[in-house]
Amino acid sequence: MTTVDGILYGLQVVFTYQNLLAALAGALAGTMIGVLPGIGPVAGIAMILPITYSLGPTAGIIMMAGIFYGAMYGGSTTAILINMPGESASVMTCIDGYKLTQKGRAGAVLTIVALGSFVGGTVAVAGVMLFAPALGQFGILFGPAEFFALTAGGLMILSRISGGTLAAGLFPMAIGIMLSTVGQEAVTGYNRFTFGFNDLSQGIELVALVVGLYGLAEIMLVVETVHRRVRPVKVGLRDMMPTRTEFRRSWAPAGRGTIIGFIFGLLPGPAATLSSFASYRLEKAVSKHRHEIGEGAIEGVAGPETANNAAATSSMVPLLALGIPFNAITALMLAALMVHGIQPGPLLIPNHPEIFWGVIVSMYVGNLVLLFLNIPLIGVWVSMLRVPAYIFLPLIVVLAVIGSYSVRNSIFDVYIFLLVGIIGYVLRKLEFQLAPMVIGMVLGPLIEKHLREGLFMSLGEVSVFVNSPIAITIWILVLIIMTFGIQRALLERLFGIKLGKVALGGNE
Amino acid sequence: MNSFAKSTLAIIIAGAALSAGVATAQEYPSRDITFLVPYNPGGATDPVSRQFASQLEKILRVNVNVENRPGGSGTIGLGVIVRSKPDGYTIGLSDIGALAYQPLINSGLAYKTPDDYQPIVKLSEQPIVLVVRADARWKNFDEFLAEAKKNPGKMRVGVNGLRTAPDLVIQQFNKVSGTRIVTVPFSGGGGEATIAVLGGRIEAMANSGAGNLGHVRAGTLRALAVFTKGKYEPFPDATPVGDSYDATLGSAFYVVGPKGMPPNVLNKVSSAALQVVKSEEFLKFTKTHVYVADPKDSQEAKADILQFSKTYVDLLKFIEQR
């Protein structure tokens, strides 16, 4: 089937009463799930999974995909408005998004995010459509050695992600890594650091940690100084619209974010979250306004928010082309297919073209719907900031508790949420950066896992980590980025060359 | 409080008292049953749980609500079941790993033996299938085994975590055949082991058949062996290892409840459960989802779990000796 035939076929599939409704309902539910702090796409899709069992397989997948990318649209809303990420892929958005809100640009930022998400999502769909089977093979190139380089190298590069002093970033990152080791360890199933509490063997849930660390801590800070709270003036149409400069500064980060997100989506792991980290870091390095990033620059929002949408979309490739789920969300989609007796695998696209093309076309439709849905909603979200604090803040806490609970139906996670909230408050008071803690929590287990898998696989031979061309390339890149400051100093000292344009070294 | 509110309140209280009275007088089940699944939706356990719950609903004529309570290799959710009130309103699925293997390595659990909980019915089993890349040099299991015997400790089989069902059956095979096949644990869903085989990083992988059926049918992976006695229908070309070696450990799924359920409640729920697993509809479901039906009542299920326990103890001794 050629691409044109495919699209026409996909249109036929999507424009049936059931499938169109599934796409719209999914996109809407996704936006809601994204907006509600703590309830992320994984919990959201898990909740509706039983419903999709009763739908057909095509409608089921269309709806779940809608929730996934819909959540990427909505997830940034609370991050930008109240410094509380809707899900872990929006952690980076907090930093600059919230600062911009404090400057009164909330409406404009949300508009940029909606547009960026649309661009990232739509471009990625086109990529998936044109190259899906070939791109499926890309993931196979990555084994434990390559992933170890990517994650361990990534941790090094990301350690300075949110500025501040070295200790302000490294200390929370170390805490994040340590927290991630609590619980039943994935390789052998033995319990670590559970101190005899069976509840701890399930580990510290990332969602509870993120919502507590940011949300609860932020609320405590707000309560402490109520006048600190942002009180936006009435948001007119003009405040909603980004200025010409904001537009101009956004398109390059959005473009880079699309590419980063698309590539991460093809690889195993929490692609949307990782790609938002990578995009933020890249903007800090190459953007013209990199000095402003961290202080409220539109680049720090446009890049990561575009990246996570592109990643959400392209992570459909390994599922549809290989039948292998690379993250928790596509694993749920796989289950929805298998419930209907459909065997995912390389034959899915030829044998079930209605699923592949139906999903592709539904993503075009869904993204369009989300754009038109989200732009008018921005006014509503921004005006929520005008709700009196004594109503607004308790409401947010209640929602965050529900969110923390719902991921694993676990009251223990609510306790974690409360505890981490206090820790986050203290860390914020001491001027530590919080983003590195989340990064440590996300990357720590991945690094350990790939290190151990690699050693098991090579029967204990350490050289496995530098035996692959891809791994070596990644390590060299990491080295170049890490030592950029020294390189520049050397060049200046020895040859008098001034490098002003790019600053890969981080804390410039 | 005005009179309207007062009278409303009175009605509500009276109603509550009345319904409570009715509930105790009524026969089990008189309200919704919670069916806990100790894994995330998306695993092998979720579809079979929902199928079972929907059929149980029809027989008992109350709602059976499926709730996922993942974590700790299924021990967290099972712990919730074990500690729940034994009134028949909280039951759930468990698998042989959480029931019989975890207590051997984990002392902090709420249960140790089948005496600490109530087995209700055995749902199904899932045998382990050994697959290699389609263009691998071993055309059948005998060739694979010959090379494994020639190079002890060199043939690598990917599994989804150490001491999971695929790992244990490979260890069992090592034990009975005197081979030394190495297992490489890939945690995180089993997909990564498939990638490692497809990418040629390891020689083979072992997992429950469902995950790789698509690749085997597409001709990108080849199923060499299945650890069962007799042919395994979804993989007709795979050598049944159980015919020549005593290595048939797989996954097995049960429905369990807390111990101390009143006899009338236990009878009702276990006979309904047995009726479900023996039904045409359930057998058809297990077939399309690559499970092997193995209906057993609560007594047989308990004996089954104890048998697994014994095998695990022996196997652990063997693994630790090496």
Short mmCIF file of C-alpha atoms in Angstrom, two decimals, chain B:
data_model
loop_
_atom_site.label_atom_id
_atom_site.label_comp_id
_atom_site.label_asym_id
_atom_site.label_seq_id
_atom_site.Cartn_x
_atom_site.Cartn_y
_atom_site.Cartn_z
CA MET B 1 -31.35 22.01 61.58
CA ASN B 2 -34.69 22.55 59.91
CA SER B 3 -37.40 19.95 59.81
CA PHE B 4 -36.75 18.96 56.22
CA ALA B 5 -33.10 18.20 56.91
CA LYS B 6 -34.07 16.34 60.05
CA SER B 7 -36.54 14.10 58.30
CA THR B 8 -34.14 13.48 55.41
CA LEU B 9 -31.44 12.48 57.86
CA ALA B 10 -33.85 10.20 59.66
CA ILE B 11 -34.74 8.47 56.42
CA ILE B 12 -31.11 8.03 55.49
CA ILE B 13 -30.25 6.56 58.88
CA ALA B 14 -33.24 4.29 58.82
CA GLY B 15 -32.38 3.20 55.31
CA ALA B 16 -28.78 2.48 56.25
CA ALA B 17 -29.83 0.47 59.28
CA LEU B 18 -32.31 -1.45 57.23
CA SER B 19 -29.87 -2.28 54.46
CA ALA B 20 -27.23 -3.31 57.01
CA GLY B 21 -29.75 -5.63 58.59
CA VAL B 22 -30.67 -7.07 55.22
CA ALA B 23 -27.00 -7.54 54.32
CA THR B 24 -26.26 -9.71 57.33
CA ALA B 25 -29.39 -11.73 56.87
CA GLN B 26 -28.80 -12.15 53.15
CA GLU B 27 -26.82 -14.94 51.65
CA TYR B 28 -23.35 -14.39 50.20
CA PRO B 29 -22.79 -12.55 47.93
CA SER B 30 -24.96 -9.53 48.59
CA ARG B 31 -22.62 -6.78 47.44
CA ASP B 32 -19.75 -6.13 45.00
CA ILE B 33 -16.72 -8.39 45.10
CA THR B 34 -13.24 -6.91 44.65
CA PHE B 35 -10.89 -8.97 42.52
CA LEU B 36 -7.29 -7.87 43.03
CA VAL B 37 -4.69 -8.33 40.32
CA PRO B 38 -1.19 -7.92 41.76
CA TYR B 39 0.27 -6.77 38.44
CA ASN B 40 -0.08 -3.81 36.11
CA PRO B 41 -2.69 -3.95 33.43
CA GLY B 42 -0.73 -4.90 30.34
CA GLY B 43 0.80 -8.10 31.65
CA ALA B 44 -0.26 -11.69 31.08
CA THR B 45 -2.43 -11.59 34.20
CA ASP B 46 -4.79 -8.74 33.43
CA PRO B 47 -6.82 -10.13 30.48
CA VAL B 48 -7.35 -13.52 32.14
CA SER B 49 -8.43 -11.80 35.37
CA ARG B 50 -10.98 -9.68 33.59
CA GLN B 51 -12.31 -12.65 31.66
CA PHE B 52 -12.64 -14.64 34.89
CA ALA B 53 -14.26 -11.72 36.72
CA SER B 54 -16.83 -11.09 34.01
CA GLN B 55 -17.87 -14.75 34.01
CA LEU B 56 -17.94 -14.93 37.82
CA GLU B 57 -20.22 -11.88 37.79
CA LYS B 58 -22.80 -13.77 35.72
CA ILE B 59 -22.84 -16.75 38.08
CA LEU B 60 -22.82 -14.90 41.42
CA ARG B 61 -25.06 -12.07 40.12
CA VAL B 62 -23.05 -9.28 41.75
CA ASN B 63 -20.40 -6.96 40.33
CA VAL B 64 -16.86 -8.31 40.42
CA ASN B 65 -14.56 -5.28 40.22
CA VAL B 66 -11.03 -5.86 38.99
CA GLU B 67 -8.42 -3.71 40.75
CA ASN B 68 -4.72 -3.65 39.87
CA ARG B 69 -2.34 -3.54 42.81
CA PRO B 70 1.12 -3.99 41.26
CA GLY B 71 4.57 -4.17 42.85
CA GLY B 72 7.10 -6.47 44.44
CA SER B 73 6.75 -9.28 41.86
CA GLY B 74 3.12 -9.75 42.81
CA THR B 75 3.74 -9.97 46.56
CA ILE B 76 2.25 -6.58 47.43
CA GLY B 77 -1.16 -7.33 45.94
CA LEU B 78 -1.13 -10.86 47.33
CA GLY B 79 -0.30 -9.41 50.74
CA VAL B 80 -3.40 -7.21 50.51
CA ILE B 81 -5.53 -10.26 49.69
CA VAL B 82 -4.02 -12.32 52.53
CA ARG B 83 -4.61 -9.56 55.09
CA SER B 84 -8.15 -8.73 53.95
CA LYS B 85 -11.27 -9.69 55.88
CA PRO B 86 -12.17 -13.33 55.06
CA ASP B 87 -15.74 -12.55 54.04
CA GLY B 88 -15.45 -13.56 50.40
CA TYR B 89 -15.64 -9.99 49.15
CA THR B 90 -11.91 -9.68 48.51
CA ILE B 91 -10.30 -12.34 46.36
CA GLY B 92 -7.73 -12.08 43.63
CA LEU B 93 -5.34 -13.58 41.19
CA SER B 94 -1.88 -14.76 42.04
CA ASP B 95 0.83 -16.57 40.17
CA ILE B 96 3.05 -19.40 41.24
CA GLY B 97 6.10 -17.14 41.50
CA ALA B 98 4.51 -14.92 44.15
CA LEU B 99 2.82 -17.85 45.90
CA ALA B 100 5.61 -20.42 46.07
CA TYR B 101 8.90 -18.84 45.07
CA GLN B 102 8.89 -15.42 46.76
CA PRO B 103 8.41 -16.84 50.32
CA LEU B 104 11.64 -18.78 49.83
CA ILE B 105 13.74 -15.67 49.29
CA ASN B 106 11.69 -13.01 51.07
CA SER B 107 11.02 -13.28 54.79
CA GLY B 108 8.91 -10.15 55.20
CA LEU B 109 5.80 -11.45 53.49
CA ALA B 110 2.35 -11.86 55.01
CA TYR B 111 2.29 -15.53 53.96
CA LYS B 112 4.64 -18.51 53.73
CA THR B 113 2.68 -21.61 52.78
CA PRO B 114 -0.77 -22.30 51.27
CA ASP B 115 -2.00 -22.62 54.89
CA ASP B 116 -1.68 -18.85 55.20
CA TYR B 117 -4.20 -18.17 52.43
CA GLN B 118 -7.10 -19.93 50.76
CA PRO B 119 -6.54 -21.30 47.25
CA ILE B 120 -9.87 -21.09 45.40
CA VAL B 121 -9.21 -22.36 41.90
CA LYS B 122 -6.40 -22.87 39.41
CA LEU B 123 -6.93 -20.78 36.29
CA SER B 124 -4.33 -21.73 33.73
CA GLU B 125 -0.68 -22.30 32.95
CA GLN B 126 1.70 -20.71 30.49
CA PRO B 127 4.60 -22.81 29.23
CA ILE B 128 7.99 -21.29 28.44
CA VAL B 129 9.16 -21.19 24.83
CA LEU B 130 12.81 -20.98 23.69
CA VAL B 131 13.31 -18.86 20.57
CA VAL B 132 16.32 -17.89 18.42
CA ARG B 133 16.74 -15.54 15.50
CA ALA B 134 15.27 -16.99 12.32
CA ASP B 135 18.68 -17.07 10.61
CA ALA B 136 20.48 -18.69 13.57
CA ARG B 137 22.79 -21.62 12.82
CA TRP B 138 20.76 -24.06 14.95
CA LYS B 139 17.88 -25.41 12.96
CA ASN B 140 16.42 -27.39 15.86
CA PHE B 141 16.77 -27.89 19.59
CA ASP B 142 19.16 -30.86 19.27
CA GLU B 143 21.70 -28.72 17.41
CA PHE B 144 21.31 -25.95 19.98
CA LEU B 145 21.78 -28.41 22.84
CA ALA B 146 24.82 -30.01 21.18
CA GLU B 147 26.54 -26.63 20.98
CA ALA B 148 25.52 -25.76 24.53
CA LYS B 149 27.08 -29.00 25.78
CA LYS B 150 30.25 -28.35 23.81
CA ASN B 151 30.59 -24.80 25.19
CA PRO B 152 29.38 -24.85 28.79
CA GLY B 153 28.74 -21.36 30.16
CA LYS B 154 28.85 -19.73 26.74
CA MET B 155 25.32 -20.04 25.36
CA ARG B 156 23.26 -17.10 26.60
CA VAL B 157 19.51 -17.15 26.96
CA GLY B 158 17.70 -13.90 27.71
CA VAL B 159 15.03 -14.02 30.43
CA ASN B 160 12.88 -11.36 32.11
CA GLY B 161 14.72 -11.23 35.45
CA LEU B 162 16.58 -13.82 37.48
CA ARG B 163 14.44 -16.49 39.18
CA THR B 164 11.43 -15.70 37.07
CA ALA B 165 9.61 -18.60 35.41
CA PRO B 166 11.77 -18.56 32.24
CA ASP B 167 15.00 -18.43 34.26
CA LEU B 168 13.89 -21.20 36.60
CA VAL B 169 12.96 -23.60 33.81
CA ILE B 170 16.35 -23.06 32.14
CA GLN B 171 18.02 -23.77 35.51
CA GLN B 172 15.83 -26.84 35.86
CA PHE B 173 16.93 -27.97 32.42
CA ASN B 174 20.58 -27.35 33.35
CA LYS B 175 20.05 -29.48 36.42
CA VAL B 176 18.46 -32.50 34.75
CA SER B 177 20.56 -32.45 31.58
CA GLY B 178 23.94 -31.53 33.06
CA THR B 179 24.28 -28.55 30.72
CA ARG B 180 25.40 -25.03 31.63
CA ILE B 181 23.31 -22.59 29.68
CA VAL B 182 23.70 -19.04 31.01
CA THR B 183 20.68 -16.81 31.55
CA VAL B 184 20.88 -13.07 30.96
CA PRO B 185 18.23 -11.16 32.93
CA PHE B 186 16.60 -8.31 31.05
CA SER B 187 14.24 -6.51 33.37
CA GLY B 188 11.50 -4.29 32.11
CA GLY B 189 8.86 -6.17 30.25
CA GLY B 190 10.70 -8.82 28.24
CA GLY B 191 10.75 -6.68 25.13
CA GLU B 192 14.43 -5.95 25.59
CA ALA B 193 15.37 -9.62 25.50
CA THR B 194 13.56 -9.86 22.17
CA ILE B 195 15.56 -6.88 20.86
CA ALA B 196 18.78 -8.48 22.08
CA VAL B 197 17.99 -11.68 20.18
CA LEU B 198 16.89 -9.80 17.06
CA GLY B 199 20.06 -7.70 17.26
CA GLY B 200 22.23 -10.80 17.62
CA ARG B 201 23.60 -9.82 21.05
CA ILE B 202 22.54 -13.06 22.72
CA GLU B 203 21.94 -16.52 21.30
CA ALA B 204 18.36 -17.13 22.42
CA MET B 205 15.61 -16.07 24.75
CA ALA B 206 13.02 -17.87 26.84
CA ASN B 207 9.63 -16.47 27.80
CA SER B 208 5.97 -17.29 27.76
CA GLY B 209 4.95 -17.90 24.18
CA ALA B 210 2.46 -15.04 23.81
CA GLY B 211 5.12 -12.33 23.68
CA ASN B 212 6.97 -13.81 20.73
CA LEU B 213 4.19 -15.46 18.77
CA GLY B 214 3.96 -12.49 16.39
CA HIS B 215 7.66 -12.67 15.57
CA VAL B 216 7.63 -16.44 15.14
CA ARG B 217 4.69 -16.22 12.75
CA ALA B 218 6.39 -13.39 10.85
CA GLY B 219 9.50 -15.54 10.44
CA THR B 220 11.86 -13.18 12.29
CA LEU B 221 12.27 -15.52 15.26
CA ARG B 222 12.22 -19.32 15.35
CA ALA B 223 10.80 -21.36 18.23
CA LEU B 224 13.26 -24.17 18.99
CA ALA B 225 11.79 -25.72 22.09
CA VAL B 226 8.89 -25.53 24.47
CA PHE B 227 9.18 -26.72 28.07
CA THR B 228 6.09 -28.93 28.12
CA LYS B 229 5.23 -32.59 27.85
CA GLY B 230 3.77 -33.07 24.39
CA LYS B 231 3.34 -30.53 21.59
CA TYR B 232 2.32 -26.97 22.40
CA GLU B 233 -0.31 -26.05 19.88
CA PRO B 234 0.62 -22.40 19.15
CA PHE B 235 4.20 -23.48 18.36
CA PRO B 236 3.82 -26.77 16.47
CA ASP B 237 7.45 -26.85 15.29
CA ALA B 238 9.02 -26.42 18.73
CA THR B 239 10.54 -29.54 20.33
CA PRO B 240 8.66 -30.47 23.52
CA VAL B 241 11.52 -30.68 26.03
CA GLY B 242 9.33 -32.34 28.65
CA ASP B 243 9.20 -35.51 26.58
CA SER B 244 12.87 -36.26 27.19
CA TYR B 245 13.80 -34.15 30.25
CA ASP B 246 11.98 -33.34 33.47
CA ALA B 247 12.02 -29.60 32.83
CA THR B 248 8.51 -28.25 32.52
CA LEU B 249 8.32 -25.39 35.03
CA GLY B 250 6.17 -22.61 33.63
CA SER B 251 3.90 -19.88 34.90
CA ALA B 252 0.72 -20.92 36.65
CA PHE B 253 -2.14 -18.69 37.71
CA TYR B 254 -4.54 -19.18 40.63
CA VAL B 255 -7.40 -17.42 42.34
CA VAL B 256 -6.85 -17.07 46.08
CA GLY B 257 -8.52 -15.46 49.07
CA PRO B 258 -7.67 -14.87 52.74
CA LYS B 259 -7.75 -17.88 55.06
CA GLY B 260 -10.65 -18.39 57.41
CA MET B 261 -13.52 -17.82 54.98
CA PRO B 262 -16.83 -19.24 56.36
CA PRO B 263 -17.53 -22.66 54.78
CA ASN B 264 -20.73 -21.58 53.02
CA VAL B 265 -18.97 -18.59 51.47
CA LEU B 266 -15.96 -20.64 50.42
CA ASN B 267 -18.17 -23.33 48.91
CA LYS B 268 -20.17 -20.84 46.95
CA VAL B 269 -17.24 -18.88 45.56
CA SER B 270 -15.06 -21.89 44.81
CA SER B 271 -17.80 -23.85 43.08
CA ALA B 272 -18.69 -20.77 41.01
CA ALA B 273 -15.00 -20.30 40.20
CA LEU B 274 -14.62 -23.91 39.16
CA GLN B 275 -17.69 -23.59 36.98
CA VAL B 276 -16.05 -20.60 35.25
CA VAL B 277 -12.71 -22.25 34.53
CA LYS B 278 -14.42 -25.37 33.18
CA SER B 279 -16.79 -23.41 30.94
CA GLU B 280 -16.64 -23.49 27.14
CA GLU B 281 -16.20 -19.70 27.07
CA PHE B 282 -13.19 -19.72 29.39
CA LEU B 283 -11.50 -22.59 27.55
CA LYS B 284 -11.94 -20.74 24.27
CA PHE B 285 -10.43 -17.62 25.87
CA THR B 286 -7.38 -19.46 27.16
CA LYS B 287 -6.81 -20.98 23.74
CA THR B 288 -6.86 -17.67 21.83
CA HIS B 289 -4.59 -16.07 24.44
CA VAL B 290 -1.96 -18.81 24.38
CA TYR B 291 -2.67 -20.02 27.91
CA VAL B 292 -3.01 -23.71 28.69
CA ALA B 293 -6.22 -24.43 30.56
CA ASP B 294 -5.68 -26.46 33.73
CA PRO B 295 -8.87 -26.29 35.81
CA LYS B 296 -8.31 -27.47 39.39
CA ASP B 297 -10.53 -27.05 42.46
CA SER B 298 -9.30 -25.54 45.69
CA GLN B 299 -7.92 -28.82 47.12
CA GLU B 300 -6.09 -29.73 43.92
CA ALA B 301 -4.84 -26.17 43.53
CA LYS B 302 -3.34 -26.28 47.02
CA ALA B 303 -1.56 -29.57 46.28
CA ASP B 304 -0.35 -28.06 43.02
CA ILE B 305 1.17 -25.04 44.81
CA LEU B 306 2.88 -27.32 47.36
CA GLN B 307 4.33 -29.39 44.53
CA PHE B 308 5.76 -26.25 42.88
CA SER B 309 7.18 -25.21 46.26
CA LYS B 310 9.07 -28.48 46.57
CA THR B 311 10.50 -28.20 43.06
CA TYR B 312 11.64 -24.63 43.79
CA VAL B 313 13.37 -25.63 47.03
CA ASP B 314 15.31 -28.39 45.23
CA LEU B 315 16.13 -26.08 42.37
CA LEU B 316 17.38 -23.30 44.65
CA LYS B 317 19.72 -25.79 46.34
CA PHE B 318 21.07 -26.73 42.92
CA ILE B 319 21.53 -23.10 41.86
CA GLU B 320 23.30 -22.19 45.11
CA GLN B 321 25.60 -25.20 44.97
CA ARG B 322 27.03 -24.15 41.65
#
